[in-house]
PDB file of C-alpha atoms in Angstrom:
ATOM      1  CA  UNK A   1      45.135  22.412 -36.160  1.00  0.00           C
ATOM      2  CA  UNK A   2      43.367  19.881 -33.943  1.00  0.00           C
ATOM      3  CA  UNK A   3      40.509  17.433 -34.178  1.00  0.00           C
ATOM      4  CA  UNK A   4      37.637  18.220 -31.803  1.00  0.00           C
ATOM      5  CA  UNK A   5      34.973  15.601 -31.113  1.00  0.00           C
ATOM      6  CA  UNK A   6      31.633  15.761 -29.306  1.00  0.00           C
ATOM      7  CA  UNK A   7      30.454  12.325 -28.113  1.00  0.00           C
ATOM      8  CA  UNK A   8      26.875  11.748 -27.027  1.00  0.00           C
ATOM      9  CA  UNK A   9      24.728   8.700 -26.540  1.00  0.00           C
ATOM     10  CA  UNK A  10      23.457   8.810 -30.118  1.00  0.00           C
ATOM     11  CA  UNK A  11      26.162  10.398 -32.262  1.00  0.00           C
ATOM     12  CA  UNK A  12      29.866  11.158 -32.505  1.00  0.00           C
ATOM     13  CA  UNK A  13      30.394  14.574 -34.085  1.00  0.00           C
ATOM     14  CA  UNK A  14      33.841  15.596 -35.240  1.00  0.00           C
ATOM     15  CA  UNK A  15      35.402  18.756 -36.638  1.00  0.00           C
ATOM     16  CA  UNK A  16      38.713  20.225 -37.680  1.00  0.00           C
ATOM     17  CA  UNK A  17      39.581  23.336 -35.672  1.00  0.00           C
ATOM     18  CA  UNK A  18      42.247  25.935 -36.310  1.00  0.00           C
ATOM     19  CA  UNK A  19      40.612  28.451 -33.962  1.00  0.00           C
ATOM     20  CA  UNK A  20      37.380  28.646 -31.942  1.00  0.00           C
ATOM     21  CA  UNK A  21      35.900  30.611 -34.845  1.00  0.00           C
ATOM     22  CA  UNK A  22      37.217  28.296 -37.577  1.00  0.00           C
ATOM     23  CA  UNK A  23      35.638  24.878 -37.051  1.00  0.00           C
ATOM     24  CA  UNK A  24      34.922  22.649 -40.052  1.00  0.00           C
ATOM     25  CA  UNK A  25      32.403  19.891 -39.251  1.00  0.00           C
ATOM     26  CA  UNK A  26      33.029  16.299 -40.321  1.00  0.00           C
ATOM     27  CA  UNK A  27      30.536  13.524 -41.007  1.00  0.00           C
ATOM     28  CA  UNK A  28      28.599  12.272 -37.978  1.00  0.00           C
ATOM     29  CA  UNK A  29      28.960   8.655 -36.847  1.00  0.00           C
ATOM     30  CA  UNK A  30      26.506   6.647 -34.768  1.00  0.00           C
ATOM     31  CA  UNK A  31      27.931   6.078 -31.282  1.00  0.00           C
ATOM     32  CA  UNK A  32      28.696   2.396 -30.574  1.00  0.00           C
ATOM     33  CA  UNK A  33      27.319   1.868 -27.090  1.00  0.00           C
ATOM     34  CA  UNK A  34      28.258  -1.711 -26.189  1.00  0.00           C
ATOM     35  CA  UNK A  35      31.242  -2.552 -28.417  1.00  0.00           C
ATOM     36  CA  UNK A  36      34.569  -1.157 -27.248  1.00  0.00           C
ATOM     37  CA  UNK A  37      36.429  -2.069 -30.429  1.00  0.00           C
ATOM     38  CA  UNK A  38      33.736  -0.455 -32.575  1.00  0.00           C
ATOM     39  CA  UNK A  39      33.843   2.678 -30.424  1.00  0.00           C
ATOM     40  CA  UNK A  40      37.627   2.967 -30.784  1.00  0.00           C
ATOM     41  CA  UNK A  41      37.341   2.362 -34.533  1.00  0.00           C
ATOM     42  CA  UNK A  42      34.745   5.134 -34.816  1.00  0.00           C
ATOM     43  CA  UNK A  43      37.044   7.622 -33.084  1.00  0.00           C
ATOM     44  CA  UNK A  44      39.953   6.513 -35.274  1.00  0.00           C
ATOM     45  CA  UNK A  45      37.810   7.041 -38.374  1.00  0.00           C
ATOM     46  CA  UNK A  46      37.105  10.633 -37.339  1.00  0.00           C
ATOM     47  CA  UNK A  47      40.749  11.347 -36.590  1.00  0.00           C
ATOM     48  CA  UNK A  48      41.883   9.775 -39.877  1.00  0.00           C
ATOM     49  CA  UNK A  49      40.090  12.568 -41.737  1.00  0.00           C
ATOM     50  CA  UNK A  50      42.764  15.006 -40.554  1.00  0.00           C
ATOM     51  CA  UNK A  51      46.032  13.054 -40.293  1.00  0.00           C
ATOM     52  CA  UNK A  52      48.071  16.231 -39.749  1.00  0.00           C
ATOM     53  CA  UNK A  53      46.129  17.295 -36.660  1.00  0.00           C
ATOM     54  CA  UNK A  54      48.403  17.764 -33.683  1.00  0.00           C
ATOM     55  CA  UNK A  55      45.950  16.611 -31.023  1.00  0.00           C
ATOM     56  CA  UNK A  56      42.436  15.369 -30.298  1.00  0.00           C
ATOM     57  CA  UNK A  57      40.100  17.159 -27.887  1.00  0.00           C
ATOM     58  CA  UNK A  58      36.883  15.430 -26.823  1.00  0.00           C
ATOM     59  CA  UNK A  59      33.669  16.665 -25.203  1.00  0.00           C
ATOM     60  CA  UNK A  60      31.703  13.742 -23.789  1.00  0.00           C
ATOM     61  CA  UNK A  61      28.557  13.019 -21.826  1.00  0.00           C
ATOM     62  CA  UNK A  62      30.375  11.737 -18.758  1.00  0.00           C
ATOM     63  CA  UNK A  63      32.458  12.756 -15.757  1.00  0.00           C
ATOM     64  CA  UNK A  64      36.236  12.413 -15.903  1.00  0.00           C
ATOM     65  CA  UNK A  65      38.093  11.823 -12.633  1.00  0.00           C
ATOM     66  CA  UNK A  66      41.134  14.134 -12.738  1.00  0.00           C
ATOM     67  CA  UNK A  67      43.121  11.767 -10.505  1.00  0.00           C
ATOM     68  CA  UNK A  68      43.345   8.885 -12.972  1.00  0.00           C
ATOM     69  CA  UNK A  69      41.458  10.020 -16.068  1.00  0.00           C
ATOM     70  CA  UNK A  70      38.814   7.333 -15.712  1.00  0.00           C
ATOM     71  CA  UNK A  71      35.401   8.252 -17.043  1.00  0.00           C
ATOM     72  CA  UNK A  72      31.955   7.565 -15.627  1.00  0.00           C
ATOM     73  CA  UNK A  73      29.443   7.508 -18.466  1.00  0.00           C
ATOM     74  CA  UNK A  74      26.277   5.507 -17.906  1.00  0.00           C
ATOM     75  CA  UNK A  75      24.799   5.777 -21.387  1.00  0.00           C
ATOM     76  CA  UNK A  76      27.901   4.458 -23.229  1.00  0.00           C
ATOM     77  CA  UNK A  77      28.657   1.228 -21.308  1.00  0.00           C
ATOM     78  CA  UNK A  78      31.620   0.166 -23.434  1.00  0.00           C
ATOM     79  CA  UNK A  79      33.758   3.060 -22.202  1.00  0.00           C
ATOM     80  CA  UNK A  80      32.447   3.345 -18.644  1.00  0.00           C
ATOM     81  CA  UNK A  81      35.374   3.149 -16.228  1.00  0.00           C
ATOM     82  CA  UNK A  82      38.068   3.509 -18.909  1.00  0.00           C
ATOM     83  CA  UNK A  83      41.007   5.892 -18.750  1.00  0.00           C
ATOM     84  CA  UNK A  84      39.740   7.138 -22.090  1.00  0.00           C
ATOM     85  CA  UNK A  85      42.266   9.854 -22.868  1.00  0.00           C
ATOM     86  CA  UNK A  86      45.256   7.604 -22.152  1.00  0.00           C
ATOM     87  CA  UNK A  87      43.770   4.662 -24.063  1.00  0.00           C
ATOM     88  CA  UNK A  88      42.926   6.698 -27.159  1.00  0.00           C
ATOM     89  CA  UNK A  89      46.232   8.558 -27.100  1.00  0.00           C
ATOM     90  CA  UNK A  90      48.128   5.252 -27.174  1.00  0.00           C
ATOM     91  CA  UNK A  91      46.010   3.983 -30.062  1.00  0.00           C
ATOM     92  CA  UNK A  92      45.998   7.166 -32.122  1.00  0.00           C
ATOM     93  CA  UNK A  93      49.576   8.247 -31.509  1.00  0.00           C
ATOM     94  CA  UNK A  94      48.429  11.776 -30.621  1.00  0.00           C
ATOM     95  CA  UNK A  95      47.747  13.681 -27.401  1.00  0.00           C
ATOM     96  CA  UNK A  96      44.098  13.333 -26.368  1.00  0.00           C
ATOM     97  CA  UNK A  97      42.111  15.529 -23.986  1.00  0.00           C
ATOM     98  CA  UNK A  98      38.704  14.479 -22.630  1.00  0.00           C
ATOM     99  CA  UNK A  99      36.277  16.774 -20.790  1.00  0.00           C
ATOM    100  CA  UNK A 100      32.653  16.674 -19.643  1.00  0.00           C
ATOM    101  CA  UNK A 101      30.163  18.112 -22.141  1.00  0.00           C
ATOM    102  CA  UNK A 102      28.686  20.597 -19.645  1.00  0.00           C
ATOM    103  CA  UNK A 103      32.219  21.806 -18.885  1.00  0.00           C
ATOM    104  CA  UNK A 104      32.797  22.218 -22.612  1.00  0.00           C
ATOM    105  CA  UNK A 105      29.529  24.149 -22.930  1.00  0.00           C
ATOM    106  CA  UNK A 106      30.677  26.503 -20.166  1.00  0.00           C
ATOM    107  CA  UNK A 107      34.087  26.872 -21.825  1.00  0.00           C
ATOM    108  CA  UNK A 108      32.451  27.614 -25.181  1.00  0.00           C
ATOM    109  CA  UNK A 109      30.278  30.306 -23.646  1.00  0.00           C
ATOM    110  CA  UNK A 110      33.232  31.759 -21.723  1.00  0.00           C
ATOM    111  CA  UNK A 111      35.422  31.951 -24.808  1.00  0.00           C
ATOM    112  CA  UNK A 112      33.021  32.535 -27.660  1.00  0.00           C
ATOM    113  CA  UNK A 113      29.560  33.224 -26.227  1.00  0.00           C
ATOM    114  CA  UNK A 114      27.702  35.086 -23.513  1.00  0.00           C
ATOM    115  CA  UNK A 115      30.602  34.764 -21.060  1.00  0.00           C
ATOM    116  CA  UNK A 116      33.180  36.683 -23.068  1.00  0.00           C
ATOM    117  CA  UNK A 117      34.834  39.253 -20.823  1.00  0.00           C
ATOM    118  CA  UNK A 118      33.686  37.554 -17.610  1.00  0.00           C
ATOM    119  CA  UNK A 119      36.255  36.081 -15.221  1.00  0.00           C
ATOM    120  CA  UNK A 120      33.885  33.534 -13.647  1.00  0.00           C
ATOM    121  CA  UNK A 121      31.321  31.782 -15.838  1.00  0.00           C
ATOM    122  CA  UNK A 122      28.903  29.149 -14.577  1.00  0.00           C
ATOM    123  CA  UNK A 123      27.341  27.309 -17.504  1.00  0.00           C
ATOM    124  CA  UNK A 124      23.994  25.623 -16.851  1.00  0.00           C
ATOM    125  CA  UNK A 125      22.375  22.801 -18.806  1.00  0.00           C
ATOM    126  CA  UNK A 126      18.595  22.515 -18.544  1.00  0.00           C
ATOM    127  CA  UNK A 127      17.796  19.736 -20.969  1.00  0.00           C
ATOM    128  CA  UNK A 128      17.105  16.040 -20.550  1.00  0.00           C
ATOM    129  CA  UNK A 129      18.974  16.474 -17.276  1.00  0.00           C
ATOM    130  CA  UNK A 130      20.406  19.312 -15.198  1.00  0.00           C
ATOM    131  CA  UNK A 131      24.150  19.893 -15.442  1.00  0.00           C
ATOM    132  CA  UNK A 132      26.718  22.610 -15.128  1.00  0.00           C
ATOM    133  CA  UNK A 133      30.300  23.626 -15.615  1.00  0.00           C
ATOM    134  CA  UNK A 134      32.498  26.226 -13.966  1.00  0.00           C
ATOM    135  CA  UNK A 135      35.116  28.240 -15.854  1.00  0.00           C
ATOM    136  CA  UNK A 136      37.465  30.626 -14.056  1.00  0.00           C
ATOM    137  CA  UNK A 137      39.854  32.826 -16.031  1.00  0.00           C
ATOM    138  CA  UNK A 138      39.262  30.730 -19.132  1.00  0.00           C
ATOM    139  CA  UNK A 139      40.012  27.404 -17.431  1.00  0.00           C
ATOM    140  CA  UNK A 140      37.641  24.575 -16.515  1.00  0.00           C
ATOM    141  CA  UNK A 141      37.465  23.911 -12.766  1.00  0.00           C
ATOM    142  CA  UNK A 142      37.343  20.131 -12.338  1.00  0.00           C
ATOM    143  CA  UNK A 143      37.313  19.639  -8.585  1.00  0.00           C
ATOM    144  CA  UNK A 144      37.543  16.374  -6.647  1.00  0.00           C
ATOM    145  CA  UNK A 145      36.275  13.470  -8.719  1.00  0.00           C
ATOM    146  CA  UNK A 146      35.594  15.780 -11.656  1.00  0.00           C
ATOM    147  CA  UNK A 147      32.228  16.811 -10.226  1.00  0.00           C
ATOM    148  CA  UNK A 148      32.698  20.585  -9.905  1.00  0.00           C
ATOM    149  CA  UNK A 149      29.723  22.380 -11.396  1.00  0.00           C
ATOM    150  CA  UNK A 150      27.342  19.400 -11.123  1.00  0.00           C
ATOM    151  CA  UNK A 151      24.637  21.321  -9.289  1.00  0.00           C
ATOM    152  CA  UNK A 152      21.874  18.982 -10.490  1.00  0.00           C
ATOM    153  CA  UNK A 153      22.493  16.362  -7.804  1.00  0.00           C
ATOM    154  CA  UNK A 154      22.158  16.403  -4.050  1.00  0.00           C
ATOM    155  CA  UNK A 155      19.026  16.702  -1.849  1.00  0.00           C
ATOM    156  CA  UNK A 156      18.518  20.411  -2.502  1.00  0.00           C
ATOM    157  CA  UNK A 157      14.908  20.904  -3.542  1.00  0.00           C
ATOM    158  CA  UNK A 158      12.304  22.514  -1.314  1.00  0.00           C
ATOM    159  CA  UNK A 159       9.208  20.611  -0.204  1.00  0.00           C
ATOM    160  CA  UNK A 160       6.862  23.502  -0.907  1.00  0.00           C
ATOM    161  CA  UNK A 161       7.006  26.056  -3.692  1.00  0.00           C
ATOM    162  CA  UNK A 162       4.977  28.533  -5.676  1.00  0.00           C
ATOM    163  CA  UNK A 163       2.579  31.321  -4.744  1.00  0.00           C
ATOM    164  CA  UNK A 164       0.530  30.245  -2.879  1.00  0.00           C
ATOM    165  CA  UNK A 165       2.838  27.487  -1.601  1.00  0.00           C
ATOM    166  CA  UNK A 166       2.192  23.983  -2.861  1.00  0.00           C
ATOM    167  CA  UNK A 167       3.484  20.781  -1.273  1.00  0.00           C
ATOM    168  CA  UNK A 168       6.033  19.085  -3.539  1.00  0.00           C
ATOM    169  CA  UNK A 169       7.522  15.660  -2.783  1.00  0.00           C
ATOM    170  CA  UNK A 170      11.202  14.987  -3.064  1.00  0.00           C
ATOM    171  CA  UNK A 171      11.278  12.765  -6.107  1.00  0.00           C
ATOM    172  CA  UNK A 172      13.810   9.902  -6.335  1.00  0.00           C
ATOM    173  CA  UNK A 173      16.722  10.565  -8.665  1.00  0.00           C
ATOM    174  CA  UNK A 174      18.646   8.232 -10.932  1.00  0.00           C
ATOM    175  CA  UNK A 175      21.820   9.041  -8.984  1.00  0.00           C
ATOM    176  CA  UNK A 176      20.368   7.226  -5.950  1.00  0.00           C
ATOM    177  CA  UNK A 177      19.427  10.288  -3.901  1.00  0.00           C
ATOM    178  CA  UNK A 178      16.072  12.021  -3.467  1.00  0.00           C
ATOM    179  CA  UNK A 179      15.162  15.650  -3.984  1.00  0.00           C
ATOM    180  CA  UNK A 180      17.839  16.430  -6.578  1.00  0.00           C
ATOM    181  CA  UNK A 181      17.440  19.521  -8.747  1.00  0.00           C
ATOM    182  CA  UNK A 182      17.720  17.142 -11.709  1.00  0.00           C
ATOM    183  CA  UNK A 183      14.368  15.572 -10.793  1.00  0.00           C
ATOM    184  CA  UNK A 184      12.440  18.822 -11.240  1.00  0.00           C
ATOM    185  CA  UNK A 185      14.708  21.246 -13.104  1.00  0.00           C
ATOM    186  CA  UNK A 186      15.128  19.403 -16.377  1.00  0.00           C
ATOM    187  CA  UNK A 187      12.585  19.007 -19.185  1.00  0.00           C
ATOM    188  CA  UNK A 188      11.363  15.745 -17.667  1.00  0.00           C
ATOM    189  CA  UNK A 189      11.198  17.555 -14.333  1.00  0.00           C
ATOM    190  CA  UNK A 190       8.793  20.240 -15.468  1.00  0.00           C
ATOM    191  CA  UNK A 191       6.663  17.454 -16.939  1.00  0.00           C
ATOM    192  CA  UNK A 192       6.798  15.602 -13.617  1.00  0.00           C
ATOM    193  CA  UNK A 193       5.686  18.734 -11.775  1.00  0.00           C
ATOM    194  CA  UNK A 194       2.790  19.282 -14.179  1.00  0.00           C
ATOM    195  CA  UNK A 195       1.651  15.712 -13.644  1.00  0.00           C
ATOM    196  CA  UNK A 196       1.946  16.105  -9.858  1.00  0.00           C
ATOM    197  CA  UNK A 197       0.058  19.393  -9.715  1.00  0.00           C
ATOM    198  CA  UNK A 198      -2.651  18.799 -12.292  1.00  0.00           C
ATOM    199  CA  UNK A 199      -2.651  15.015 -12.927  1.00  0.00           C
ATOM    200  CA  UNK A 200      -2.127  15.856 -16.596  1.00  0.00           C
ATOM    201  CA  UNK A 201       0.616  14.362 -18.770  1.00  0.00           C
ATOM    202  CA  UNK A 202       2.152  16.901 -21.155  1.00  0.00           C
ATOM    203  CA  UNK A 203       5.491  17.526 -22.793  1.00  0.00           C
ATOM    204  CA  UNK A 204       7.719  20.333 -21.567  1.00  0.00           C
ATOM    205  CA  UNK A 205       7.336  22.025 -24.947  1.00  0.00           C
ATOM    206  CA  UNK A 206       3.549  21.962 -24.677  1.00  0.00           C
ATOM    207  CA  UNK A 207       3.598  23.173 -21.066  1.00  0.00           C
ATOM    208  CA  UNK A 208       5.791  26.160 -21.926  1.00  0.00           C
ATOM    209  CA  UNK A 209       3.746  26.997 -25.027  1.00  0.00           C
ATOM    210  CA  UNK A 210       0.539  26.864 -22.982  1.00  0.00           C
ATOM    211  CA  UNK A 211       2.098  29.098 -20.310  1.00  0.00           C
ATOM    212  CA  UNK A 212       3.068  31.678 -22.917  1.00  0.00           C
ATOM    213  CA  UNK A 213      -0.468  31.504 -24.319  1.00  0.00           C
ATOM    214  CA  UNK A 214      -1.925  32.362 -20.900  1.00  0.00           C
ATOM    215  CA  UNK A 215      -3.014  28.902 -19.735  1.00  0.00           C
ATOM    216  CA  UNK A 216      -3.664  29.013 -15.968  1.00  0.00           C
ATOM    217  CA  UNK A 217      -2.595  25.423 -15.227  1.00  0.00           C
ATOM    218  CA  UNK A 218       0.671  25.788 -17.147  1.00  0.00           C
ATOM    219  CA  UNK A 219       1.333  29.107 -15.406  1.00  0.00           C
ATOM    220  CA  UNK A 220       0.991  27.393 -12.043  1.00  0.00           C
ATOM    221  CA  UNK A 221       3.467  24.704 -13.097  1.00  0.00           C
ATOM    222  CA  UNK A 222       5.978  27.282 -14.313  1.00  0.00           C
ATOM    223  CA  UNK A 223       5.566  29.302 -11.100  1.00  0.00           C
ATOM    224  CA  UNK A 224       6.375  26.233  -8.982  1.00  0.00           C
ATOM    225  CA  UNK A 225       9.235  25.214 -11.299  1.00  0.00           C
ATOM    226  CA  UNK A 226      10.915  28.610 -11.147  1.00  0.00           C
ATOM    227  CA  UNK A 227      10.575  28.773  -7.365  1.00  0.00           C
ATOM    228  CA  UNK A 228      12.158  25.323  -6.964  1.00  0.00           C
ATOM    229  CA  UNK A 229      15.037  25.905  -9.399  1.00  0.00           C
ATOM    230  CA  UNK A 230      15.907  29.519  -8.578  1.00  0.00           C
ATOM    231  CA  UNK A 231      16.951  28.972  -4.962  1.00  0.00           C
ATOM    232  CA  UNK A 232      19.622  26.266  -5.498  1.00  0.00           C
ATOM    233  CA  UNK A 233      20.916  28.150  -8.537  1.00  0.00           C
ATOM    234  CA  UNK A 234      21.148  31.367  -6.513  1.00  0.00           C
ATOM    235  CA  UNK A 235      23.108  29.509  -3.848  1.00  0.00           C
ATOM    236  CA  UNK A 236      25.544  28.182  -6.451  1.00  0.00           C
ATOM    237  CA  UNK A 237      26.050  31.694  -7.821  1.00  0.00           C
ATOM    238  CA  UNK A 238      26.711  33.037  -4.320  1.00  0.00           C
ATOM    239  CA  UNK A 239      29.316  30.318  -3.733  1.00  0.00           C
ATOM    240  CA  UNK A 240      31.216  30.533  -7.028  1.00  0.00           C
ATOM    241  CA  UNK A 241      30.816  34.270  -7.652  1.00  0.00           C
ATOM    242  CA  UNK A 242      29.785  33.919 -11.296  1.00  0.00           C
ATOM    243  CA  UNK A 243      28.989  37.199 -13.060  1.00  0.00           C
ATOM    244  CA  UNK A 244      27.209  35.455 -15.939  1.00  0.00           C
ATOM    245  CA  UNK A 245      25.275  32.181 -16.144  1.00  0.00           C
ATOM    246  CA  UNK A 246      24.656  31.039 -19.742  1.00  0.00           C
ATOM    247  CA  UNK A 247      21.988  28.363 -20.148  1.00  0.00           C
ATOM    248  CA  UNK A 248      21.935  25.580 -22.722  1.00  0.00           C
ATOM    249  CA  UNK A 249      19.783  22.518 -23.290  1.00  0.00           C
ATOM    250  CA  UNK A 250      16.207  22.196 -24.503  1.00  0.00           C
ATOM    251  CA  UNK A 251      14.631  24.580 -21.994  1.00  0.00           C
ATOM    252  CA  UNK A 252      16.969  27.331 -23.206  1.00  0.00           C
ATOM    253  CA  UNK A 253      14.869  27.339 -26.378  1.00  0.00           C
ATOM    254  CA  UNK A 254      12.248  29.222 -24.333  1.00  0.00           C
ATOM    255  CA  UNK A 255      13.821  32.661 -23.745  1.00  0.00           C
ATOM    256  CA  UNK A 256      10.821  33.865 -21.737  1.00  0.00           C
ATOM    257  CA  UNK A 257      11.280  30.989 -19.286  1.00  0.00           C
ATOM    258  CA  UNK A 258      14.983  31.745 -18.838  1.00  0.00           C
ATOM    259  CA  UNK A 259      14.215  35.461 -18.411  1.00  0.00           C
ATOM    260  CA  UNK A 260      11.728  34.641 -15.632  1.00  0.00           C
ATOM    261  CA  UNK A 261      14.273  32.371 -13.963  1.00  0.00           C
ATOM    262  CA  UNK A 262      16.854  35.159 -14.233  1.00  0.00           C
ATOM    263  CA  UNK A 263      14.626  37.726 -12.541  1.00  0.00           C
ATOM    264  CA  UNK A 264      13.841  35.322  -9.714  1.00  0.00           C
ATOM    265  CA  UNK A 265      17.478  34.313  -9.217  1.00  0.00           C
ATOM    266  CA  UNK A 266      18.602  37.951  -9.081  1.00  0.00           C
ATOM    267  CA  UNK A 267      16.116  38.524  -6.251  1.00  0.00           C
ATOM    268  CA  UNK A 268      17.742  35.701  -4.251  1.00  0.00           C
ATOM    269  CA  UNK A 269      21.468  36.306  -4.638  1.00  0.00           C
ATOM    270  CA  UNK A 270      23.542  38.528  -2.384  1.00  0.00           C
ATOM    271  CA  UNK A 271      24.948  40.684  -5.189  1.00  0.00           C
ATOM    272  CA  UNK A 272      22.288  43.062  -6.431  1.00  0.00           C
ATOM    273  CA  UNK A 273      22.363  43.780 -10.143  1.00  0.00           C
ATOM    274  CA  UNK A 274      19.975  45.118 -12.750  1.00  0.00           C
ATOM    275  CA  UNK A 275      21.939  43.422 -15.522  1.00  0.00           C
ATOM    276  CA  UNK A 276      20.741  40.018 -16.784  1.00  0.00           C
ATOM    277  CA  UNK A 277      22.660  37.237 -15.078  1.00  0.00           C
ATOM    278  CA  UNK A 278      21.024  33.963 -16.142  1.00  0.00           C
ATOM    279  CA  UNK A 279      20.898  34.208 -19.935  1.00  0.00           C
ATOM    280  CA  UNK A 280      20.323  32.004 -22.950  1.00  0.00           C
ATOM    281  CA  UNK A 281      23.662  30.722 -24.246  1.00  0.00           C
ATOM    282  CA  UNK A 282      24.923  32.288 -27.457  1.00  0.00           C
ATOM    283  CA  UNK A 283      26.732  29.229 -28.855  1.00  0.00           C
ATOM    284  CA  UNK A 284      23.680  27.771 -30.549  1.00  0.00           C
ATOM    285  CA  UNK A 285      25.470  25.431 -32.967  1.00  0.00           C
ATOM    286  CA  UNK A 286      27.608  22.619 -31.508  1.00  0.00           C
ATOM    287  CA  UNK A 287      28.824  24.220 -28.249  1.00  0.00           C
ATOM    288  CA  UNK A 288      30.460  20.887 -27.347  1.00  0.00           C
ATOM    289  CA  UNK A 289      32.711  21.141 -30.394  1.00  0.00           C
ATOM    290  CA  UNK A 290      33.460  24.801 -29.703  1.00  0.00           C
ATOM    291  CA  UNK A 291      34.373  24.040 -26.091  1.00  0.00           C
ATOM    292  CA  UNK A 292      36.499  21.064 -27.105  1.00  0.00           C
ATOM    293  CA  UNK A 293      38.246  23.260 -29.671  1.00  0.00           C
ATOM    294  CA  UNK A 294      39.017  25.936 -27.089  1.00  0.00           C
ATOM    295  CA  UNK A 295      40.284  23.289 -24.673  1.00  0.00           C
ATOM    296  CA  UNK A 296      42.471  21.559 -27.243  1.00  0.00           C
ATOM    297  CA  UNK A 297      43.834  24.679 -28.938  1.00  0.00           C
ATOM    298  CA  UNK A 298      44.722  26.138 -25.550  1.00  0.00           C
ATOM    299  CA  UNK A 299      46.770  23.056 -24.710  1.00  0.00           C
ATOM    300  CA  UNK A 300      48.303  22.469 -28.145  1.00  0.00           C
ATOM    301  CA  UNK A 301      49.206  25.632 -30.013  1.00  0.00           C
ATOM    302  CA  UNK A 302      50.219  25.284 -33.644  1.00  0.00           C
TER     303      UNK A 302
END
């Protein structure tokens, strides 16, 4: 038995796990953002609910450097730069594992979702931002700096897209670069494209609903969005050799959108297949906890 925890910018969610299929949720706690002592106390309060747990496994919205365990997490300032696993392990008296939430999503899908039976799984997040995680033979691939799988950043977007082609600027990204997939691929990105193309402000949910209802303007936005996102994703798939690409995040709530992205991606990869490749993730409820459970149980068998 282990404690698995999913830490986001708004809530800390905990659970007791005896297997990936046997996860008992615990009460949620508001995430302390600026108070390190309060943050540590919140984690301790979760762990205290299962004193016999052998270890703690954490999914978190941040990137962990595998060299020293230090975490980069902009939206929780009180832990930014900390060697979080080592610090919490010393305080709790238990082994602690910490992994990126997109990595945990990919691990959840590889072990208990759409990626079961696949050797190479690339998990994609299309939500508030664009993220990803790579799992090979059931293991997370971290890479230098912990950034493996982070396909959302880097100047990768085209400057024209859609049919007929439309000029698209390379938008500045919060990471400091311009033209990142994150600037157009996420929910805010599709909204940004709609504003650019039509000078109309609309939510991603409304844009997708209008597209499905046959709205011409929304269809144009979706056409440009798919064209821009499909090419960098196809390149990633060529490089890593993934045979399945589960998608999570808010945009995954629109199966028709993911199906269109899938068809376009399969036209642009080297490996030809009639089988769906980019699919909606199957771990609908708390994939961060499921991934953390798989990670922790794999490292600490009862």
